[in-house]
mmCIF file of C-alpha atoms in Angstrom:
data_model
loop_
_atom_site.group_PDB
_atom_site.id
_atom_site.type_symbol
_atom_site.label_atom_id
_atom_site.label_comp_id
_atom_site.label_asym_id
_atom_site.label_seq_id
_atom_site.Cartn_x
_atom_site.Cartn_y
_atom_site.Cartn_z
ATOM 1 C CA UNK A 30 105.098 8.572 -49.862
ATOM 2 C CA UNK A 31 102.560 6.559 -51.046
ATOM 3 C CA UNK A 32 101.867 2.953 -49.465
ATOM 4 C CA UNK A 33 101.233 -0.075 -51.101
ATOM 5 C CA UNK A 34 98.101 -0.361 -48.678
ATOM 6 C CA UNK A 35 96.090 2.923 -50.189
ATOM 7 C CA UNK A 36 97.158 1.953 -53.994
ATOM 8 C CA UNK A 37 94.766 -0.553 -55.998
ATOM 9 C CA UNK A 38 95.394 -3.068 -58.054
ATOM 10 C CA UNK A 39 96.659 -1.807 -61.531
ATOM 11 C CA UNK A 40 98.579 0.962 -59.460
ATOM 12 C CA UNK A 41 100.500 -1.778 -57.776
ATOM 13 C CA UNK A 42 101.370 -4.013 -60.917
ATOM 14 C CA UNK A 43 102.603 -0.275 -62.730
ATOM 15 C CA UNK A 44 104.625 0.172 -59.663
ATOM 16 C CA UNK A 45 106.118 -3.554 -59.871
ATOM 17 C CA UNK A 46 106.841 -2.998 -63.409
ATOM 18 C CA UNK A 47 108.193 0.342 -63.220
ATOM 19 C CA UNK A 48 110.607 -1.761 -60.570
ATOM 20 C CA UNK A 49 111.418 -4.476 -62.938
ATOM 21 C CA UNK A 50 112.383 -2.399 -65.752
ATOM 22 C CA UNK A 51 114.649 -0.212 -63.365
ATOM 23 C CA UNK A 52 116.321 -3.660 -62.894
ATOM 24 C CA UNK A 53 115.225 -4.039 -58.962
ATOM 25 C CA UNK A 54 115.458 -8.248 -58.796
ATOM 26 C CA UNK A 55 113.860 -8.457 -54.872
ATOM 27 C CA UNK A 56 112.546 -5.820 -52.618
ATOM 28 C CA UNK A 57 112.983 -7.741 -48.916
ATOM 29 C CA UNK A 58 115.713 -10.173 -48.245
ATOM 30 C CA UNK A 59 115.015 -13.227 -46.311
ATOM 31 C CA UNK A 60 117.072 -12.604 -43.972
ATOM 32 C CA UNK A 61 117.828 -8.939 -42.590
ATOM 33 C CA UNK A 62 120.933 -7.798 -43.287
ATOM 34 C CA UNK A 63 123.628 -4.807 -41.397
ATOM 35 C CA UNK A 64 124.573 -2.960 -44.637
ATOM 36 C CA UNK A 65 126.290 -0.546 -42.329
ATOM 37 C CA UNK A 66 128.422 -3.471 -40.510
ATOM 38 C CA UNK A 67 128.896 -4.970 -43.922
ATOM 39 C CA UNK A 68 130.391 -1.594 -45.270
ATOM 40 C CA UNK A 69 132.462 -0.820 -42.357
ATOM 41 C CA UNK A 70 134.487 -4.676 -42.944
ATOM 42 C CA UNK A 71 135.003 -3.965 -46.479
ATOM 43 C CA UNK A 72 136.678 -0.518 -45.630
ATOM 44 C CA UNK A 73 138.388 -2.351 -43.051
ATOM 45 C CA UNK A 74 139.956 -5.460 -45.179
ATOM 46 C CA UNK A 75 140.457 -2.512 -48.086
ATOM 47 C CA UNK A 76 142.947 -0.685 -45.549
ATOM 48 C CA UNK A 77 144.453 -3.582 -44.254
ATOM 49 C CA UNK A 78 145.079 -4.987 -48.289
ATOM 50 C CA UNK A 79 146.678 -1.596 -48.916
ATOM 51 C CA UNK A 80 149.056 -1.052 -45.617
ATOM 52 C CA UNK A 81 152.419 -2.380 -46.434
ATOM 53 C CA UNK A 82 153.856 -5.661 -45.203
ATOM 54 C CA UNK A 83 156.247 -4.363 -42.605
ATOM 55 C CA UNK A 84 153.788 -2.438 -40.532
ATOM 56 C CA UNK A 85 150.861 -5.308 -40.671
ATOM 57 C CA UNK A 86 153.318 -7.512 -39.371
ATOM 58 C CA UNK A 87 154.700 -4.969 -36.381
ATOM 59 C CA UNK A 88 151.082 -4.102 -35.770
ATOM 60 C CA UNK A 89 150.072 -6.480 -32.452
ATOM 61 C CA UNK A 90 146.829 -8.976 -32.717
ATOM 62 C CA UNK A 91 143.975 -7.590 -31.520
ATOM 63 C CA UNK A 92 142.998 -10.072 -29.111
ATOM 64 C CA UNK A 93 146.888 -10.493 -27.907
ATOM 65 C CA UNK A 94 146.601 -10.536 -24.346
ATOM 66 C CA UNK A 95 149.133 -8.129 -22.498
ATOM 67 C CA UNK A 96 152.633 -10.065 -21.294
ATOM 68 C CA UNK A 97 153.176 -11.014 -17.780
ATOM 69 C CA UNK A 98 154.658 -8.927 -15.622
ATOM 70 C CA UNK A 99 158.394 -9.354 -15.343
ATOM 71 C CA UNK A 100 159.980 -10.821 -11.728
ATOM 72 C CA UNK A 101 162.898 -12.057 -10.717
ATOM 73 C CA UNK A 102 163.166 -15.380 -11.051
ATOM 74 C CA UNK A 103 161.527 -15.766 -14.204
ATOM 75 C CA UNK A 104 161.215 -14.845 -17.880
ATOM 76 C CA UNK A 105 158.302 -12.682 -18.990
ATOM 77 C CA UNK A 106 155.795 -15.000 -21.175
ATOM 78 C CA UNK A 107 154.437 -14.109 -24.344
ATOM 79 C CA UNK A 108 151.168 -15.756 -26.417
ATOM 80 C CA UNK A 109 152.065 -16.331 -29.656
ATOM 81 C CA UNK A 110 150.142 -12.904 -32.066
ATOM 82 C CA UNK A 111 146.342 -14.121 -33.258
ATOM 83 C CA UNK A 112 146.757 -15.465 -36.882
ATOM 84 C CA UNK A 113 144.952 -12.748 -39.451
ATOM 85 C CA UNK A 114 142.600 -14.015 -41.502
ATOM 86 C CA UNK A 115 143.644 -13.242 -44.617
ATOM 87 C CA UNK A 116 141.975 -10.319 -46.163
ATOM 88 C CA UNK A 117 140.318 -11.413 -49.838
ATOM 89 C CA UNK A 118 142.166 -10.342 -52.737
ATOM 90 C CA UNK A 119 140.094 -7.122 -54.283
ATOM 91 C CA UNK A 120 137.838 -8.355 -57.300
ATOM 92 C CA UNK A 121 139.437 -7.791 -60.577
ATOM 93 C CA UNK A 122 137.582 -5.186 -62.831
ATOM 94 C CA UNK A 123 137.021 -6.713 -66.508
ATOM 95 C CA UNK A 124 139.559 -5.674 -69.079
ATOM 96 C CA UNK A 125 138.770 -2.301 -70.733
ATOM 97 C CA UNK A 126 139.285 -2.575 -74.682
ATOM 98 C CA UNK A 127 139.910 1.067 -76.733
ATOM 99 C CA UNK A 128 136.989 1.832 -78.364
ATOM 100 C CA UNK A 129 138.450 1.934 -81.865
ATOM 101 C CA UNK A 130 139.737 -1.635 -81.276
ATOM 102 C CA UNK A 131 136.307 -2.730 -80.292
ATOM 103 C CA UNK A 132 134.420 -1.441 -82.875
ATOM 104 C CA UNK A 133 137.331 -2.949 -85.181
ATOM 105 C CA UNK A 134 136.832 -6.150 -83.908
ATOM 106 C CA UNK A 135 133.008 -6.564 -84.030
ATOM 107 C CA UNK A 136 133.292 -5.094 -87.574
ATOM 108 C CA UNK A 137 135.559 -8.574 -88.396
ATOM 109 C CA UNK A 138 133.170 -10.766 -86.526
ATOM 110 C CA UNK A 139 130.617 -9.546 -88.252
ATOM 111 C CA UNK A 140 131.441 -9.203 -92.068
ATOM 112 C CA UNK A 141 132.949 -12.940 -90.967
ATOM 113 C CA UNK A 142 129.737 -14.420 -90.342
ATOM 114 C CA UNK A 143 128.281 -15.853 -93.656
ATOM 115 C CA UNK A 144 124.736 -17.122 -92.478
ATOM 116 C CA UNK A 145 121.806 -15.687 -89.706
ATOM 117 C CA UNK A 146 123.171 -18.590 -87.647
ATOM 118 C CA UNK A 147 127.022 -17.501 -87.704
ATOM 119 C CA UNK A 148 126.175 -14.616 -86.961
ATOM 120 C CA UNK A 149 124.496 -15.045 -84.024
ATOM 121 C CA UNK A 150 127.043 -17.367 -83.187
ATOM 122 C CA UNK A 151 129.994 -14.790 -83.286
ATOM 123 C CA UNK A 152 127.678 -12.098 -81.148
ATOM 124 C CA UNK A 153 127.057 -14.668 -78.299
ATOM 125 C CA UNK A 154 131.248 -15.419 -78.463
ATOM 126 C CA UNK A 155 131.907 -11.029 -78.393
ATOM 127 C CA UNK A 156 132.952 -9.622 -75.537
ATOM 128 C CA UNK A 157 134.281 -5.980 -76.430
ATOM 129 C CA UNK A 158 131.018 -4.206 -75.735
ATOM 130 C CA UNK A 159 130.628 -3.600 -71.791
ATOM 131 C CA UNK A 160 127.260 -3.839 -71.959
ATOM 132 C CA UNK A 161 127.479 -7.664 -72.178
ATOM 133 C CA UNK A 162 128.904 -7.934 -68.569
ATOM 134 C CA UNK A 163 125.616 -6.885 -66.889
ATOM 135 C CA UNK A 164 122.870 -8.650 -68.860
ATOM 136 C CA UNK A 165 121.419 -11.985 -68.981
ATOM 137 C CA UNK A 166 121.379 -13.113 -72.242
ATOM 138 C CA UNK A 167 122.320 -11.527 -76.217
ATOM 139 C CA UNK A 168 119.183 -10.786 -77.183
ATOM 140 C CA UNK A 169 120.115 -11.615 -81.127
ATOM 141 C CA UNK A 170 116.533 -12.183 -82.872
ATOM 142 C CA UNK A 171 113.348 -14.211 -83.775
ATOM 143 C CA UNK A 172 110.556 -15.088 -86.328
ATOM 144 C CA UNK A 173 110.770 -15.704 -89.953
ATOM 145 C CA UNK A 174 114.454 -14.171 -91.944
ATOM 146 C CA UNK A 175 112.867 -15.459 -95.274
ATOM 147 C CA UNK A 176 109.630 -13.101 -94.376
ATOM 148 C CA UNK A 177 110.910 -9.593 -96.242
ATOM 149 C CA UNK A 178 109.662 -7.926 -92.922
ATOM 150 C CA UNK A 179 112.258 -6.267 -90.596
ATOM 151 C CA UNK A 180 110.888 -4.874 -87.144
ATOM 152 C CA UNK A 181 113.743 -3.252 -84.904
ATOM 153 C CA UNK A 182 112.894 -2.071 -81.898
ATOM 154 C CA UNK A 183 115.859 0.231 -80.057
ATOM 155 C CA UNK A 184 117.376 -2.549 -77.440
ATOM 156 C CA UNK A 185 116.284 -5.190 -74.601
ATOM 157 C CA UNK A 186 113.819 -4.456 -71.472
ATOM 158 C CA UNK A 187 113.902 -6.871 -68.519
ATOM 159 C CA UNK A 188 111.042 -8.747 -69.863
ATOM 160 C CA UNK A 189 113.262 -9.558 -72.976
ATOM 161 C CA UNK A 190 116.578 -9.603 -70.860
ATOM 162 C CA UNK A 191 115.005 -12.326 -68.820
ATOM 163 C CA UNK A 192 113.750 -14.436 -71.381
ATOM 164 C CA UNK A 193 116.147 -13.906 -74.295
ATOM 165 C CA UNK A 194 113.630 -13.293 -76.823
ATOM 166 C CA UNK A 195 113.038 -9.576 -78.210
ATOM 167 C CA UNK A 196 109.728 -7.941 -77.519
ATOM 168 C CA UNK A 197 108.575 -10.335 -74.493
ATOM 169 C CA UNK A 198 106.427 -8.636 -71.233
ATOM 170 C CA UNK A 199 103.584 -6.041 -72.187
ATOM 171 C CA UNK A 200 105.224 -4.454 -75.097
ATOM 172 C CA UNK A 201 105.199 -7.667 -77.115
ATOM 173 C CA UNK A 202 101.743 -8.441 -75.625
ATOM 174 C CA UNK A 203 100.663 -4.662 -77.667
ATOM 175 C CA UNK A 204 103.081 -5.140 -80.514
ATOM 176 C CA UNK A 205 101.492 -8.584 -81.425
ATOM 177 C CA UNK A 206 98.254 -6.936 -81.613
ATOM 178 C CA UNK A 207 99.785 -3.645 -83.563
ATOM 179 C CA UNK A 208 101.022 -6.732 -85.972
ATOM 180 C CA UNK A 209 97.588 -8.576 -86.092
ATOM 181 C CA UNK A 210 95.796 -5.486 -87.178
ATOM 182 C CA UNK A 211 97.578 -5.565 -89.979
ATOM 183 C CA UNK A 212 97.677 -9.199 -91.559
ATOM 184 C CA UNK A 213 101.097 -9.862 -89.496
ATOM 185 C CA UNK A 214 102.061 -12.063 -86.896
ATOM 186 C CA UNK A 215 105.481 -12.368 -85.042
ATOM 187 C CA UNK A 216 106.204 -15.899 -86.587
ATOM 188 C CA UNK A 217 105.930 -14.223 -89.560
ATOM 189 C CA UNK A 218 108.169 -11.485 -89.411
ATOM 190 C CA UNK A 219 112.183 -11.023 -88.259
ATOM 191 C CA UNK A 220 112.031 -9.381 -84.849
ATOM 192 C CA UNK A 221 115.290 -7.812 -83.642
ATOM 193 C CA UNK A 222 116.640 -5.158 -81.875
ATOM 194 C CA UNK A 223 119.600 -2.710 -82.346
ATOM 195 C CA UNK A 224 121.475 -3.155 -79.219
ATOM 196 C CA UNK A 225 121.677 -6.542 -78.189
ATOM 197 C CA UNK A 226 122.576 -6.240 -74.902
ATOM 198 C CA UNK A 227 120.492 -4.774 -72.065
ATOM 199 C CA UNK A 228 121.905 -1.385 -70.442
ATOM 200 C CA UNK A 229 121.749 -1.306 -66.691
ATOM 201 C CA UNK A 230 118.561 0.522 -65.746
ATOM 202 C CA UNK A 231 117.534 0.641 -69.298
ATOM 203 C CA UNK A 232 119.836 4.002 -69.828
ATOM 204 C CA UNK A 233 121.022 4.751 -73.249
ATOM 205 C CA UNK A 234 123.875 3.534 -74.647
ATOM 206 C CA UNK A 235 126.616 5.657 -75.388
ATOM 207 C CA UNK A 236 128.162 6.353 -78.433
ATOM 208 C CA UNK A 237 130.785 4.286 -78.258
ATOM 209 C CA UNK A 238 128.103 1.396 -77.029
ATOM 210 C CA UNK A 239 126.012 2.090 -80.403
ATOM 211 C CA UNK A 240 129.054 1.972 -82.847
ATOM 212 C CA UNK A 241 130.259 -1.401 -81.505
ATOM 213 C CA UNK A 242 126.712 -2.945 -81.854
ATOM 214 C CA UNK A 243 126.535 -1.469 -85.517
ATOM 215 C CA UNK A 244 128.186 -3.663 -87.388
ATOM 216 C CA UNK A 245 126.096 -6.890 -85.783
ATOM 217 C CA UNK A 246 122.760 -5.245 -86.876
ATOM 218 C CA UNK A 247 123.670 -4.077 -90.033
ATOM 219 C CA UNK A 248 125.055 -7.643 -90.862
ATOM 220 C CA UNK A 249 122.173 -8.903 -89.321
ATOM 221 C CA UNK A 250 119.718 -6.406 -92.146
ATOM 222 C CA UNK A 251 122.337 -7.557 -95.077
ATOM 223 C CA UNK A 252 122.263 -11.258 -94.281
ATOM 224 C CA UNK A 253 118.462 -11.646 -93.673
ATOM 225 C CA UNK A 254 117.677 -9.147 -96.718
ATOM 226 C CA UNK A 255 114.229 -7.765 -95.667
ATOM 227 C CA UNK A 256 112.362 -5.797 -98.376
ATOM 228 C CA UNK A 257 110.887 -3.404 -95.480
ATOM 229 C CA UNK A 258 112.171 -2.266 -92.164
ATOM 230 C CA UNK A 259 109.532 -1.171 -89.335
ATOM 231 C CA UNK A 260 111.269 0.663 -86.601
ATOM 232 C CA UNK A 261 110.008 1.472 -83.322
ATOM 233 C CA UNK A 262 110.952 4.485 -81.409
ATOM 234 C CA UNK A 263 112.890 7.902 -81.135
ATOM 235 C CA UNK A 264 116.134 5.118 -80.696
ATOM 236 C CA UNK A 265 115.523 3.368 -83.811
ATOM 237 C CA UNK A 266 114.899 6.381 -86.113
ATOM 238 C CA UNK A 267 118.029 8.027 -84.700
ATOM 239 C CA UNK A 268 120.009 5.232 -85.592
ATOM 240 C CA UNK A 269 119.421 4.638 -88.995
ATOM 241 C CA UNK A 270 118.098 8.179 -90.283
ATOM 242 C CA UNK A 271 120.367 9.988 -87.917
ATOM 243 C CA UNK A 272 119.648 13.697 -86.537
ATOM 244 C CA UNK A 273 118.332 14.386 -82.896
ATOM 245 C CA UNK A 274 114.573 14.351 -83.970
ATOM 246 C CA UNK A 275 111.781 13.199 -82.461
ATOM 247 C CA UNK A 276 109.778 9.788 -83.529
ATOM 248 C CA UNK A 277 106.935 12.717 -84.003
ATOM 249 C CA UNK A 278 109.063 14.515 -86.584
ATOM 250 C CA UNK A 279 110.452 11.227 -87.856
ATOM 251 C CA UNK A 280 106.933 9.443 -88.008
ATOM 252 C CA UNK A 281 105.040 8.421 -91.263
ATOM 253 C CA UNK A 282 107.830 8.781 -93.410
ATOM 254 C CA UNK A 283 109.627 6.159 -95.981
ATOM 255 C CA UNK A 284 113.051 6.897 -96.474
ATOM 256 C CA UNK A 285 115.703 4.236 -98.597
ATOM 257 C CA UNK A 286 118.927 2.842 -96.320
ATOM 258 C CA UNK A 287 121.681 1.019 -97.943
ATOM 259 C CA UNK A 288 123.321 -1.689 -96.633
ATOM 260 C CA UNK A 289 126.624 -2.767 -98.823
ATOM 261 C CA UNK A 290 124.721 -3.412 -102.043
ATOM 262 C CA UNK A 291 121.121 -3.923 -100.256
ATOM 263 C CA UNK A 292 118.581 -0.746 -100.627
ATOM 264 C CA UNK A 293 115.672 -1.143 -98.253
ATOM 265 C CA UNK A 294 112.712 1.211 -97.541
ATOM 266 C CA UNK A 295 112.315 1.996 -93.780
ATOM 267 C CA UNK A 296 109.119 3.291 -91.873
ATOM 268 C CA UNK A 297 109.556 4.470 -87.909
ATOM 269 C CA UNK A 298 106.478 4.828 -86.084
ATOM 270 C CA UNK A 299 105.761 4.898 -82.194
ATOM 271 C CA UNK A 300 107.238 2.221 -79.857
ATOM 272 C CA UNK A 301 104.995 0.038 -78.074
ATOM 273 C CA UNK A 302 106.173 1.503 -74.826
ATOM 274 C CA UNK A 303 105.323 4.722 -75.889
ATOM 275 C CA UNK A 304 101.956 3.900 -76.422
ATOM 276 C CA UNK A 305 101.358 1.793 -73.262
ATOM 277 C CA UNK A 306 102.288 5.488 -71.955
ATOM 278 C CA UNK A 307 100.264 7.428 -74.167
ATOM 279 C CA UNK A 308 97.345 5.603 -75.516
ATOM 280 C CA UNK A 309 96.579 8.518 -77.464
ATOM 281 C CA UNK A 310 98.873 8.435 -79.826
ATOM 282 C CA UNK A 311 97.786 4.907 -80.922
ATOM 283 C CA UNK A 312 95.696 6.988 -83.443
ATOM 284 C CA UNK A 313 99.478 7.916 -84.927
ATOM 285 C CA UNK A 314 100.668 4.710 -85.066
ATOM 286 C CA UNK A 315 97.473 3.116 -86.672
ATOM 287 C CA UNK A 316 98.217 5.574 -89.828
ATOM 288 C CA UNK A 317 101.878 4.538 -89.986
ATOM 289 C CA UNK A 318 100.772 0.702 -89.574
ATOM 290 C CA UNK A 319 98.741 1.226 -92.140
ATOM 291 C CA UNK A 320 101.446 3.309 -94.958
ATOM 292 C CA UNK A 321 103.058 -0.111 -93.883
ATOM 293 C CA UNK A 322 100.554 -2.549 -94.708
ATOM 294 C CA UNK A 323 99.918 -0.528 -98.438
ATOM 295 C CA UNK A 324 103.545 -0.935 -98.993
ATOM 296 C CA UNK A 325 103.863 -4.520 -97.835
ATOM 297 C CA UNK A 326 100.728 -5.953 -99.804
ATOM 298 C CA UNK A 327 102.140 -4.433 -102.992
ATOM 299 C CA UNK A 328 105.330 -6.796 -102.935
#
């Protein structure tokens, strides 16, 4: 195991980022704390909750002390049984909605909304996706709707969990420069992303996850009518071109998506992460960012 100690500097901020995005929030309480002890009450109030009535109440006080021994000429004595604290009631898991009745009812919130703002309105008030319960904020979108520039990314880090604002920590640090070198800034453009919750630990949604976030982002596309969509990532690409492919097979490639009556040309190319990873593939990225800019500059 490596300790902090024999790394350097960069090594250590990777290592504190690599942390953060797992979603680790503090490494040493204040205080130390008996996780064992802690464990063994919580078993302990767990049986006790599930035991039935009758044999909590038969079952003596622990601290009861024993009764005096009986004589002759007068009654045994008895200490009144040690009141119980109360054991707390177990915490009540959220309500589990079907799957078919989620996606039903984000499909109505959606197609409900009328405006950027409505929309974002009705997300922020949806609670049939699961994901919701363990994030910070709804990560819905920012920059410029009027722009005709689209850039999706696939869903929230803890950088953009944490501030509430897609693309935020190092990857928006990189993806503002990818954006500069080609005549773009993120004012300019409509940043979103297509999950707008953040998974715990950053894992993938699941299927059922991704079609109950659909109908948001494709609302989201309709209602902001971009001419051009730039999406970032093997996530992305899936999503909208569909197939198991790779963003190296995907890559470099303008392909038409419909939304209701809106036809819009799409480009994927590498995800900032990705890069940050593999700086050599930045050479990749540069020819897709430019396909983008030729396409752009011609509207």
């Amino acid at each position: 195991m490596n300790l902090a100690k024999d790394m350097d500097a960069p090594e250590l901020a990777a290592l504190l980022h690599f942390y953060a995005d797992a979603g680790v929030e503090w490494l040493v309480e204040d205080e130390p704390v008996d996780r064992f002890a802690q464990f063994a009450a919580q078993k302990a109030a767990q049986a006790e909750a599930r035991a039935p009535a009758s044999a909590r109440q038969q079952q003596p006080a622990q601290n009861e002390p024993a009764p005096a021994s009986r004589t002759a000429t007068s009654a045994p004595k008895r200490t009144a049984p040690t009141a119980r604290a109360a054991a707390p009631p177990p915490a009540s898991a959220p309500v589990s909605v079907p799957d078919e009745q989620a996606v039903a009812s984000a499909r109505f919130a959606a197609e409900s909304a009328r405006s950027l703002d409505e929309l974002k309105t009705a997300l922020e008030a949806f609670n049939g996706c699961n994901l919701k319960n363990g994030a910070r904020n709804t990560v819905f979108a920012s920059g410029n709707p009027a722009s005709g520039i689209m850039v999706i990314g696939p869903m929230p880090n803890a950088d953009d969990d944490r501030d509430g604002v897609p693309f935020a920590g190092r990857q928006g640090q990189l993806l503002d420069r990818m954006l500069g070198a080609i005549g773009l800034a993120r004012d300019g453009v409509l940043l979103t992303n297509v999950i707008p919750w953040r998974p715990p630990g950053n894992r993938m949604p699941s299927q059922a996850e991704m079609d109950i976030c659909r109908p948001f982002l494709e609302r989201q596309v309709a209602l902001a009518e971009p001419k051009l969509l730039l999406l970032l990532g093997n996530f992305p690409a899936r999503f909208f071109f569909g197939g198991n492919g790779t963003i190296h097979s995907m890559r470099g490639e303008w392909r038409d998506l419909s939304f209701g009556g809106l036809t819009v040309s799409a480009i994927a190319t590498l995800h900032p992460q990705e890069l940050l990873a593999a700086p050599a593939n930045k050479a990749l990225a540069w020819q897709d960012l430019m396909m983008f800019k030729m396409r752009f500059s011609g509207h």
